[in-house]
Amino acid sequence: MLNITYLVTAGPTHEQIDPVRYIGNYSSGKMGFAIAERLAQLGAKVILVTGPVSLEVQNPAITRVDVVSADQMFEKCQDYFPTCDGAIMVAAVADYKPVHFSPEKIKRTDENLTITLCPNPDIAASLGKVKRKDQLVVGFALETAADEKKAMLKLQQKNLDLIILNSLGDHQAGFKYDTNKITILDSTGVVFTSELKLKSELAIDIVAKIIEIQQSRPGMC
Ligand code: CTP
């Protein structure tokens, strides 16, 4: 039984434009929820900070924290991370949000409409910056083509211990599917590659790799 606590982020974030509209993405939350369930099955405690998804948590060892926007997800991750042994950042966080929220519904006109966006906080990078020696931070890299160089760059820029690359270009892989195909990299390069598999099966591989690394480092549980 694992005596650890992990923070997992999942799902999309929604960035509100007005009371009836938002900027979002197609993330289903399935990969993040599968990783949280696998950790819990192995005895870990899990804090699952999730954007809006239509999924249910099964294992009572998972504490679900619902958020809507990237700013809310950022705040919850800052709160919980210090009490955790590591974080797995699976959420598809919106990179930008509208500068202004319109409290009134924006009315249709015949003119073009411009909505100015500003960057959201990079949650994974912020945890990478403050992580202690005994904490792991794992990220995902979603690319339109399997690009190990881009994934490696993200690992370095966000100070991650591992990055899981998945490509939207692979058939039946990514956001909307139950299946995915991944490559795991650490700072030395590729450490794992998978076939196209169910996300629940991949969660087993991903968690095994994370635990292996955690247990191989002195000072970690
Ligand atoms: N991430 C995050 N906060 C953000 C953006 C991304 O925590 N504001 C995390 C994701 O959860 C993922 C990793 O950073 O673990 C990489 O996300 P990805 O969308 O692939 O990359 P970005 O950094 O957003 O870069 P780009 O969209 O330009 O590829």
Coordinates of N, CA and C and ligand atoms in Angstrom, one line a residue:
M1 N 0.8 -1.2 0.0 CA 0.0 0.0 0.0 C 0.9 1.3 0.0
L2 N 0.5 2.2 -0.9 CA 1.3 3.4 -1.0 C 0.9 4.4 0.1
N3 N 1.9 4.9 0.9 CA 1.5 5.9 1.9 C 1.9 7.3 1.4
I4 N 1.3 7.7 0.4 CA 1.6 9.0 -0.2 C 0.3 9.8 -0.6
T5 N 0.4 11.1 -0.7 CA -0.7 11.9 -1.2 C -0.3 12.6 -2.5
Y6 N -1.1 12.5 -3.5 CA -0.8 13.1 -4.7 C -1.9 14.1 -5.2
L7 N -1.5 15.2 -5.7 CA -2.4 16.2 -6.4 C -2.5 15.8 -7.8
V8 N -3.7 15.7 -8.3 CA -3.9 15.4 -9.8 C -4.8 16.5 -10.3
T9 N -4.5 17.1 -11.5 CA -5.4 18.0 -12.1 C -6.0 17.3 -13.3
A10 N -7.3 17.7 -13.6 CA -8.0 17.0 -14.7 C -9.0 17.9 -15.4
G11 N -9.3 17.5 -16.7 CA -10.4 18.2 -17.4 C -9.9 19.5 -18.0
P12 N -10.9 20.2 -18.6 CA -10.6 21.5 -19.2 C -10.8 22.6 -18.2
T13 N -10.5 23.8 -18.5 CA -11.0 25.0 -17.7 C -11.9 25.8 -18.6
H14 N -12.8 26.5 -18.0 CA -13.7 27.3 -18.8 C -13.4 28.8 -18.4
E15 N -13.2 29.6 -19.3 CA -12.9 31.0 -19.1 C -14.1 31.8 -19.5
Q16 N -14.8 32.4 -18.6 CA -16.0 33.1 -18.9 C -15.9 34.4 -19.7
I17 N -16.8 34.5 -20.7 CA -16.8 35.8 -21.5 C -18.0 36.7 -21.0
D18 N -19.1 36.0 -20.8 CA -20.3 36.7 -20.3 C -21.1 35.6 -19.6
P19 N -22.3 35.9 -19.0 CA -23.0 34.9 -18.2 C -23.4 33.6 -19.0
V20 N -23.4 33.7 -20.3 CA -23.8 32.5 -21.1 C -22.7 31.9 -22.0
R21 N -21.5 32.5 -22.0 CA -20.5 32.0 -22.9 C -19.1 31.9 -22.2
Y22 N -18.3 30.9 -22.8 CA -17.0 30.8 -22.2 C -16.1 30.3 -23.3
I23 N -14.7 30.4 -23.0 CA -13.7 29.7 -23.9 C -13.4 28.4 -23.2
G24 N -13.4 27.3 -23.9 CA -13.1 26.0 -23.3 C -12.3 25.2 -24.3
N25 N -12.2 23.9 -24.0 CA -11.6 23.0 -25.0 C -12.2 21.6 -24.8
Y26 N -11.8 20.6 -25.6 CA -12.5 19.3 -25.7 C -12.1 18.3 -24.7
S27 N -11.3 18.7 -23.7 CA -10.8 17.7 -22.7 C -12.0 17.1 -22.0
S28 N -11.9 15.7 -21.9 CA -13.0 15.0 -21.2 C -12.7 14.8 -19.7
G29 N -11.5 14.9 -19.3 CA -11.1 14.6 -17.9 C -10.8 13.1 -17.7
K30 N -11.0 12.2 -18.7 CA -10.8 10.8 -18.5 C -9.4 10.3 -18.1
M31 N -8.4 10.9 -18.7 CA -7.0 10.5 -18.4 C -6.7 10.9 -16.9
G32 N -7.1 12.1 -16.5 CA -6.8 12.5 -15.1 C -7.6 11.7 -14.1
F33 N -8.8 11.4 -14.4 CA -9.6 10.6 -13.5 C -9.1 9.2 -13.4
A34 N -8.6 8.6 -14.5 CA -8.1 7.3 -14.5 C -6.8 7.2 -13.7
I35 N -6.0 8.2 -13.8 CA -4.7 8.3 -13.0 C -5.1 8.4 -11.5
A36 N -6.0 9.3 -11.2 CA -6.5 9.4 -9.8 C -7.0 8.1 -9.2
E37 N -7.8 7.4 -10.0 CA -8.3 6.1 -9.5 C -7.2 5.1 -9.3
R38 N -6.3 5.0 -10.2 CA -5.2 4.1 -10.1 C -4.3 4.3 -8.9
L39 N -4.0 5.6 -8.6 CA -3.3 5.9 -7.4 C -4.0 5.5 -6.2
A40 N -5.3 5.8 -6.2 CA -6.2 5.4 -5.0 C -6.2 3.9 -4.8
Q41 N -6.3 3.2 -5.9 CA -6.4 1.7 -5.9 C -5.1 1.1 -5.2
L42 N -4.0 1.8 -5.4 CA -2.7 1.4 -4.8 C -2.5 1.9 -3.4
G43 N -3.5 2.6 -2.9 CA -3.5 3.0 -1.4 C -3.1 4.5 -1.2
A44 N -2.9 5.2 -2.3 CA -2.5 6.7 -2.1 C -3.8 7.5 -1.8
K45 N -3.5 8.6 -1.2 CA -4.6 9.6 -1.0 C -4.5 10.5 -2.2
V46 N -5.6 11.0 -2.8 CA -5.5 11.8 -4.0 C -6.4 13.0 -3.8
I47 N -5.8 14.2 -4.2 CA -6.6 15.4 -4.3 C -6.8 15.6 -5.8
L48 N -8.0 15.5 -6.2 CA -8.3 15.7 -7.7 C -8.9 17.0 -7.9
V49 N -8.2 17.9 -8.5 CA -8.7 19.3 -8.8 C -9.1 19.2 -10.3
T50 N -10.4 19.3 -10.4 CA -10.9 19.1 -11.8 C -11.8 20.3 -12.3
G51 N -11.6 20.6 -13.6 CA -12.4 21.5 -14.3 C -13.8 20.8 -14.6
P52 N -14.7 21.5 -15.3 CA -16.0 21.0 -15.6 C -16.0 19.7 -16.5
V53 N -16.4 18.6 -15.9 CA -16.4 17.3 -16.6 C -17.7 16.6 -16.2
S54 N -18.1 15.6 -17.0 CA -19.3 14.8 -16.6 C -18.8 13.4 -16.1
L55 N -17.9 13.4 -15.2 CA -17.4 12.1 -14.7 C -17.6 12.0 -13.2
E56 N -17.7 10.8 -12.7 CA -17.8 10.6 -11.2 C -16.6 10.0 -10.7
V57 N -16.3 10.3 -9.4 CA -15.1 9.6 -8.7 C -15.7 8.4 -8.1
Q58 N -14.9 7.3 -8.2 CA -15.3 6.0 -7.6 C -14.7 5.7 -6.2
N59 N -13.4 6.0 -6.1 CA -12.7 5.6 -4.9 C -12.8 6.6 -3.8
P60 N -13.2 6.2 -2.6 CA -13.4 7.2 -1.5 C -12.0 7.9 -1.0
A61 N -10.9 7.3 -1.5 CA -9.6 7.9 -1.1 C -9.3 9.1 -2.0
I62 N -10.2 9.4 -2.9 CA -10.0 10.6 -3.8 C -10.9 11.8 -3.3
T63 N -10.3 12.9 -2.9 CA -11.0 14.1 -2.6 C -11.1 14.9 -3.8
R64 N -12.4 15.1 -4.3 CA -12.6 15.9 -5.5 C -12.8 17.3 -5.2
V65 N -12.1 18.2 -5.9 CA -12.2 19.6 -5.7 C -12.6 20.2 -7.1
D66 N -13.8 20.7 -7.2 CA -14.3 21.2 -8.5 C -14.0 22.7 -8.7
V67 N -13.5 23.0 -9.9 CA -13.2 24.4 -10.2 C -13.7 24.6 -11.6
V68 N -13.7 25.9 -12.0 CA -14.2 26.2 -13.4 C -13.0 26.8 -14.2
S69 N -12.4 27.8 -13.7 CA -11.4 28.6 -14.4 C -10.0 28.2 -14.1
A70 N -9.1 28.6 -14.9 CA -7.6 28.4 -14.6 C -7.2 29.1 -13.3
D71 N -7.7 30.3 -13.1 CA -7.3 31.0 -11.9 C -7.8 30.2 -10.6
Q72 N -9.0 29.6 -10.7 CA -9.4 28.8 -9.6 C -8.6 27.6 -9.4
M73 N -8.2 26.9 -10.5 CA -7.4 25.7 -10.4 C -6.0 26.0 -9.9
F74 N -5.5 27.2 -10.3 CA -4.2 27.6 -9.8 C -4.2 27.8 -8.3
E75 N -5.3 28.5 -7.8 CA -5.4 28.8 -6.4 C -5.5 27.5 -5.6
K76 N -6.3 26.5 -6.0 CA -6.5 25.2 -5.3 C -5.2 24.4 -5.3
C77 N -4.4 24.5 -6.4 CA -3.2 23.7 -6.5 C -2.2 24.3 -5.6
Q78 N -2.1 25.7 -5.5 CA -1.2 26.3 -4.5 C -1.5 25.9 -3.1
D79 N -2.8 25.8 -2.8 CA -3.3 25.5 -1.4 C -2.8 24.0 -1.1
Y80 N -3.1 23.1 -2.0 CA -2.9 21.7 -1.7 C -1.5 21.1 -1.9
F81 N -0.7 21.7 -2.8 CA 0.6 21.1 -3.2 C 1.6 21.0 -2.0
P82 N 1.7 21.9 -1.1 CA 2.6 21.8 0.0 C 2.4 20.5 0.8
T83 N 1.2 20.0 0.9 CA 0.8 18.8 1.7 C 1.0 17.5 0.9
C84 N 1.4 17.6 -0.3 CA 1.5 16.5 -1.2 C 2.9 16.0 -1.5
D85 N 3.0 14.7 -1.9 CA 4.3 14.1 -2.3 C 4.6 14.4 -3.7
G86 N 3.6 14.8 -4.5 CA 3.8 15.1 -5.9 C 2.6 15.6 -6.5
A87 N 2.7 16.0 -7.8 CA 1.5 16.5 -8.5 C 1.6 16.0 -10.0
I88 N 0.5 15.6 -10.5 CA 0.4 15.1 -11.9 C -0.6 16.1 -12.6
M89 N -0.1 16.8 -13.5 CA -0.8 17.9 -14.1 C -1.4 17.4 -15.5
V90 N -2.6 16.9 -15.4 CA -3.3 16.3 -16.6 C -4.2 17.3 -17.2
A91 N -4.6 18.3 -16.5 CA -5.7 19.2 -17.0 C -5.2 19.9 -18.3
A92 N -6.2 20.2 -19.1 CA -6.0 21.0 -20.3 C -6.4 22.4 -20.0
V93 N -5.4 23.1 -19.3 CA -5.7 24.5 -18.8 C -5.8 25.4 -20.0
A94 N -6.8 26.3 -20.0 CA -6.9 27.3 -21.1 C -5.7 28.2 -20.9
D95 N -5.0 28.5 -22.0 CA -3.8 29.3 -21.9 C -4.2 30.8 -21.7
Y96 N -5.3 31.2 -22.2 CA -5.8 32.6 -22.2 C -7.2 32.7 -21.6
K97 N -7.4 33.9 -21.0 CA -8.8 34.2 -20.5 C -9.1 35.6 -21.0
P98 N -10.4 35.9 -21.2 CA -10.8 37.3 -21.5 C -10.3 38.3 -20.5
V99 N -9.8 39.4 -21.0 CA -9.4 40.5 -20.0 C -10.6 41.0 -19.2
H100 N -11.7 41.1 -19.9 CA -12.9 41.6 -19.2 C -14.0 40.6 -19.3
F101 N -14.7 40.4 -18.1 CA -15.9 39.6 -18.1 C -17.1 40.6 -18.2
S102 N -18.0 40.3 -19.1 CA -19.1 41.2 -19.3 C -20.3 40.7 -18.4
P103 N -20.7 41.4 -17.4 CA -21.8 40.9 -16.5 C -23.1 40.8 -17.3
E104 N -23.2 41.6 -18.4 CA -24.4 41.5 -19.2 C -24.1 40.6 -20.4
K105 N -25.1 39.9 -20.9 CA -24.9 39.1 -22.1 C -24.5 40.0 -23.3
I106 N -23.5 39.6 -24.0 CA -23.0 40.5 -25.1 C -24.1 40.3 -26.3
K107 N -24.5 41.4 -26.8 CA -25.6 41.4 -27.8 C -25.0 41.3 -29.2
R108 N -25.7 40.7 -30.1 CA -25.3 40.5 -31.5 C -25.5 41.8 -32.2
T109 N -24.4 42.2 -33.0 CA -24.5 43.3 -33.9 C -24.0 42.9 -35.3
D110 N -24.0 43.8 -36.3 CA -23.5 43.4 -37.6 C -22.0 43.6 -37.7
E111 N -21.4 44.2 -36.6 CA -19.9 44.5 -36.6 C -19.2 43.2 -36.2
N112 N -17.8 43.2 -36.5 CA -17.0 42.2 -36.0 C -16.8 42.4 -34.5
L113 N -16.6 41.3 -33.7 CA -16.4 41.5 -32.3 C -15.0 41.0 -31.9
T114 N -14.3 41.8 -31.2 CA -13.0 41.5 -30.7 C -13.0 41.2 -29.2
I115 N -12.5 40.1 -28.8 CA -12.4 39.8 -27.4 C -10.9 39.8 -27.0
T116 N -10.4 40.6 -26.2 CA -9.0 40.6 -25.9 C -8.7 39.6 -24.8
L117 N -7.7 38.8 -25.0 CA -7.4 37.8 -24.0 C -6.1 38.1 -23.4
C118 N -5.9 37.6 -22.1 CA -4.6 37.7 -21.5 C -4.2 36.4 -21.0
P119 N -2.9 36.1 -20.7 CA -2.5 34.8 -20.4 C -2.9 34.4 -19.0
N120 N -3.2 33.1 -18.8 CA -3.5 32.5 -17.5 C -2.2 32.1 -16.9
P121 N -2.2 31.9 -15.6 CA -1.0 31.4 -14.9 C -0.7 30.0 -15.4
D122 N 0.6 29.7 -15.5 CA 1.0 28.3 -15.8 C 1.1 27.5 -14.5
I123 N 0.2 26.7 -14.3 CA 0.1 26.0 -13.0 C 1.2 25.0 -12.8
A124 N 1.5 24.3 -13.8 CA 2.6 23.3 -13.7 C 3.9 24.0 -13.4
A125 N 4.2 25.0 -14.2 CA 5.4 25.8 -14.0 C 5.5 26.4 -12.6
S126 N 4.4 26.8 -12.1 CA 4.4 27.4 -10.7 C 4.8 26.4 -9.7
L127 N 4.2 25.1 -9.9 CA 4.6 24.1 -8.9 C 6.0 23.6 -9.1
G128 N 6.4 23.6 -10.4 CA 7.8 23.2 -10.7 C 8.8 24.1 -10.0
K129 N 8.4 25.4 -9.9 CA 9.3 26.4 -9.3 C 9.4 26.2 -7.8
V130 N 8.3 25.8 -7.1 CA 8.4 25.8 -5.7 C 8.5 24.4 -5.1
K131 N 8.7 23.4 -6.0 CA 8.7 22.0 -5.5 C 9.9 21.8 -4.6
R132 N 9.7 20.9 -3.5 CA 10.8 20.6 -2.7 C 11.5 19.4 -3.3
K133 N 12.7 19.0 -2.7 CA 13.5 17.9 -3.2 C 12.7 16.6 -3.1
D134 N 11.7 16.5 -2.1 CA 11.0 15.3 -1.9 C 9.7 15.3 -2.7
Q135 N 9.5 16.2 -3.6 CA 8.2 16.3 -4.4 C 8.5 16.1 -5.9
L136 N 7.6 15.4 -6.5 CA 7.7 15.2 -8.0 C 6.7 16.0 -8.7
V137 N 7.0 16.6 -9.8 CA 5.9 17.3 -10.6 C 6.0 16.6 -12.0
V138 N 4.8 16.1 -12.4 CA 4.7 15.4 -13.7 C 3.7 16.2 -14.6
G139 N 4.1 16.4 -15.8 CA 3.3 17.2 -16.7 C 2.8 16.3 -17.9
F140 N 1.9 16.8 -18.7 CA 1.5 16.2 -19.9 C 1.9 17.2 -21.0
A141 N 2.2 16.7 -22.2 CA 2.4 17.6 -23.3 C 1.5 17.2 -24.4
L142 N 0.5 18.0 -24.8 CA -0.4 17.7 -25.8 C 0.1 18.5 -27.1
E143 N 0.4 17.7 -28.1 CA 0.9 18.3 -29.3 C 0.1 17.8 -30.5
T144 N 0.0 18.5 -31.6 CA -0.7 18.1 -32.7 C 0.1 17.0 -33.5
A145 N 1.4 16.9 -33.2 CA 2.1 15.8 -33.8 C 3.1 15.3 -32.7
A146 N 3.4 14.0 -32.6 CA 4.2 13.5 -31.6 C 5.6 14.1 -31.7
D147 N 6.0 15.0 -30.8 CA 7.2 15.8 -31.0 C 8.0 15.8 -29.7
E148 N 8.9 14.9 -29.6 CA 9.7 14.7 -28.4 C 10.5 15.9 -28.0
K149 N 11.0 16.7 -29.0 CA 11.8 17.9 -28.7 C 10.9 18.9 -28.0
K150 N 9.6 19.1 -28.5 CA 8.8 20.1 -27.8 C 8.4 19.6 -26.4
A151 N 8.2 18.3 -26.2 CA 7.9 17.8 -24.9 C 9.1 18.0 -23.9
M152 N 10.3 17.8 -24.4 CA 11.5 18.0 -23.6 C 11.7 19.4 -23.2
L153 N 11.4 20.3 -24.1 CA 11.5 21.8 -23.9 C 10.5 22.1 -22.8
K154 N 9.3 21.6 -22.8 CA 8.3 21.9 -21.8 C 8.7 21.3 -20.4
L155 N 9.3 20.1 -20.4 CA 9.8 19.6 -19.2 C 10.8 20.5 -18.6
Q156 N 11.8 21.0 -19.4 CA 12.8 21.9 -18.9 C 12.2 23.3 -18.4
Q157 N 11.3 23.9 -19.3 CA 10.8 25.2 -19.0 C 10.0 25.2 -17.7
K158 N 9.2 24.1 -17.4 CA 8.4 24.0 -16.3 C 9.0 23.3 -15.1
N159 N 10.3 22.9 -15.3 CA 11.0 22.2 -14.2 C 10.3 21.0 -13.7
L160 N 9.9 20.1 -14.7 CA 9.1 18.9 -14.4 C 10.1 17.7 -14.2
D161 N 9.7 16.7 -13.5 CA 10.5 15.5 -13.4 C 10.2 14.5 -14.5
L162 N 9.0 14.5 -14.9 CA 8.6 13.6 -16.1 C 7.6 14.4 -16.9
I163 N 7.5 14.1 -18.2 CA 6.5 14.6 -19.1 C 5.9 13.5 -19.9
I164 N 4.6 13.5 -20.1 CA 3.9 12.4 -20.8 C 3.4 13.1 -22.1
L165 N 4.0 12.6 -23.2 CA 3.6 13.2 -24.5 C 2.5 12.4 -25.1
N166 N 1.4 13.1 -25.5 CA 0.4 12.5 -26.3 C 0.1 13.4 -27.5
S167 N -0.2 12.7 -28.6 CA -0.3 13.5 -29.8 C -1.7 13.4 -30.4
L168 N -2.3 14.6 -30.7 CA -3.6 14.6 -31.3 C -3.6 14.0 -32.7
G169 N -2.4 13.9 -33.3 CA -2.3 13.4 -34.6 C -2.5 11.9 -34.7
D170 N -2.3 11.2 -33.5 CA -2.4 9.7 -33.5 C -3.9 9.4 -33.6
H171 N -4.2 8.4 -34.5 CA -5.6 8.0 -34.6 C -6.2 7.4 -33.3
Q172 N -7.4 7.9 -32.9 CA -8.0 7.4 -31.7 C -7.3 7.8 -30.4
A173 N -6.4 8.8 -30.5 CA -5.6 9.2 -29.3 C -6.0 10.6 -28.9
G174 N -6.0 10.9 -27.6 CA -6.2 12.3 -27.2 C -7.5 12.5 -26.6
F175 N -7.8 13.8 -26.6 CA -9.0 14.4 -25.9 C -10.2 13.6 -25.8
K176 N -10.9 13.3 -26.9 CA -12.3 12.8 -26.8 C -12.4 11.3 -26.7
Y177 N -11.3 10.6 -26.9 CA -11.3 9.1 -27.0 C -11.1 8.4 -25.6
D178 N -11.5 7.2 -25.6 CA -11.2 6.4 -24.4 C -9.8 5.8 -24.4
T179 N -9.2 5.9 -25.6 CA -7.8 5.4 -25.8 C -6.8 6.5 -26.0
N180 N -5.5 6.1 -25.8 CA -4.5 7.1 -26.0 C -3.2 6.4 -26.2
K181 N -2.2 7.1 -26.7 CA -0.9 6.5 -27.0 C 0.1 7.5 -26.5
I182 N 1.1 7.0 -25.6 CA 1.9 8.0 -25.0 C 3.4 7.7 -25.1
T183 N 4.2 8.7 -24.8 CA 5.7 8.5 -24.7 C 6.0 9.3 -23.4
I184 N 6.8 8.6 -22.5 CA 7.1 9.3 -21.2 C 8.6 9.7 -21.3
L185 N 8.9 10.9 -21.0 CA 10.3 11.4 -21.0 C 10.7 11.9 -19.6
D186 N 12.0 11.7 -19.2 CA 12.5 12.4 -18.1 C 13.6 13.3 -18.6
S187 N 14.5 13.9 -17.8 CA 15.4 14.9 -18.3 C 16.5 14.2 -19.2
T188 N 16.6 12.9 -19.1 CA 17.6 12.2 -20.0 C 17.0 11.8 -21.3
G189 N 15.7 11.8 -21.5 CA 15.1 11.4 -22.8 C 14.0 10.4 -22.5
V190 N 13.6 9.6 -23.6 CA 12.5 8.7 -23.5 C 12.7 7.6 -22.5
V191 N 11.8 7.4 -21.6 CA 11.9 6.3 -20.7 C 10.7 5.2 -20.8
F192 N 9.7 5.6 -21.6 CA 8.6 4.6 -21.8 C 7.8 5.0 -23.1
T193 N 7.5 4.0 -23.9 CA 6.5 4.3 -25.0 C 5.4 3.2 -24.9
S194 N 4.2 3.6 -25.3 CA 3.1 2.7 -25.3 C 2.5 2.5 -26.6
E195 N 1.8 1.4 -26.7 CA 0.9 1.2 -27.9 C -0.4 2.0 -27.6
L196 N -1.3 2.0 -28.6 CA -2.7 2.6 -28.4 C -3.4 1.7 -27.4
K197 N -3.8 2.3 -26.2 CA -4.4 1.5 -25.2 C -5.5 2.3 -24.5
L198 N -6.4 1.6 -23.7 CA -7.4 2.3 -23.0 C -6.7 3.2 -22.0
K199 N -7.3 4.4 -21.7 CA -6.7 5.3 -20.7 C -6.6 4.7 -19.3
S200 N -7.5 3.8 -19.0 CA -7.4 3.1 -17.7 C -6.1 2.2 -17.7
E201 N -5.8 1.6 -18.8 CA -4.6 0.8 -18.8 C -3.3 1.7 -18.8
L202 N -3.4 2.8 -19.5 CA -2.2 3.7 -19.5 C -2.0 4.3 -18.1
A203 N -3.1 4.5 -17.4 CA -3.0 5.1 -16.1 C -2.1 4.1 -15.2
I204 N -2.2 2.8 -15.4 CA -1.4 1.8 -14.7 C 0.0 2.0 -15.0
D205 N 0.4 2.1 -16.3 CA 1.8 2.3 -16.7 C 2.3 3.6 -16.2
I206 N 1.5 4.7 -16.3 CA 2.0 6.0 -15.9 C 2.3 6.1 -14.4
V207 N 1.3 5.5 -13.6 CA 1.5 5.6 -12.1 C 2.7 4.7 -11.7
A208 N 2.9 3.5 -12.4 CA 4.0 2.6 -12.1 C 5.3 3.4 -12.3
K209 N 5.4 4.1 -13.4 CA 6.6 4.9 -13.7 C 6.9 5.9 -12.6
I210 N 5.8 6.6 -12.2 CA 6.0 7.7 -11.3 C 6.4 7.1 -9.9
I211 N 5.8 6.0 -9.5 CA 6.1 5.4 -8.2 C 7.6 4.9 -8.2
E212 N 8.0 4.3 -9.4 CA 9.3 3.8 -9.5 C 10.4 4.9 -9.3
I213 N 10.1 6.1 -9.9 CA 11.0 7.2 -9.7 C 11.0 7.7 -8.3
Q214 N 9.8 7.8 -7.8 CA 9.7 8.4 -6.4 C 10.5 7.5 -5.4
Q215 N 10.3 6.1 -5.6 CA 11.0 5.2 -4.7 C 12.5 5.1 -4.9
S216 N 12.9 5.5 -6.1 CA 14.4 5.4 -6.4 C 15.2 6.6 -5.9
R217 N 14.5 7.6 -5.5 CA 15.2 8.8 -5.1 C 15.3 8.9 -3.5
P218 N 16.5 9.1 -3.1 CA 16.7 9.2 -1.6 C 15.9 10.3 -1.1
G219 N 15.3 10.1 0.1 CA 14.6 11.2 0.8 C 13.1 11.2 0.3
M220 N 12.7 10.3 -0.6 CA 11.3 10.3 -1.0 C 10.8 9.0 -0.4
C221 N 9.4 9.0 -0.2 CA 8.9 7.8 0.4 C 8.7 6.7 -0.6
Ligands
CTP1 N1 -0.4 23.5 -17.8 C1 -0.7 24.2 -16.6 N2 -1.2 25.5 -16.7 C2 -1.3 26.1 -17.9 C3 -1.0 25.4 -19.1 C4 -0.5 24.2 -19.0 O1 -0.6 23.6 -15.6 N3 -1.7 27.4 -17.9 C5 0.2 22.2 -17.8 C6 -0.7 21.1 -18.4 O2 -1.6 20.5 -17.4 C7 0.3 20.1 -18.8 C8 1.5 20.9 -19.2 O3 1.4 22.2 -18.5 O4 0.7 19.2 -17.8 C9 1.7 21.2 -20.7 O5 0.4 21.7 -21.2 P1 0.3 22.0 -22.8 O6 -1.1 22.5 -23.0 O7 0.8 20.8 -23.6 O8 1.4 23.1 -23.0 P2 1.4 24.6 -22.8 O9 2.4 25.0 -21.7 O10 0.0 25.2 -22.6 O11 2.0 25.1 -24.2 P3 1.3 25.1 -25.6 O12 -0.2 25.2 -25.4 O13 1.9 26.4 -26.3 O14 1.8 23.9 -26.3

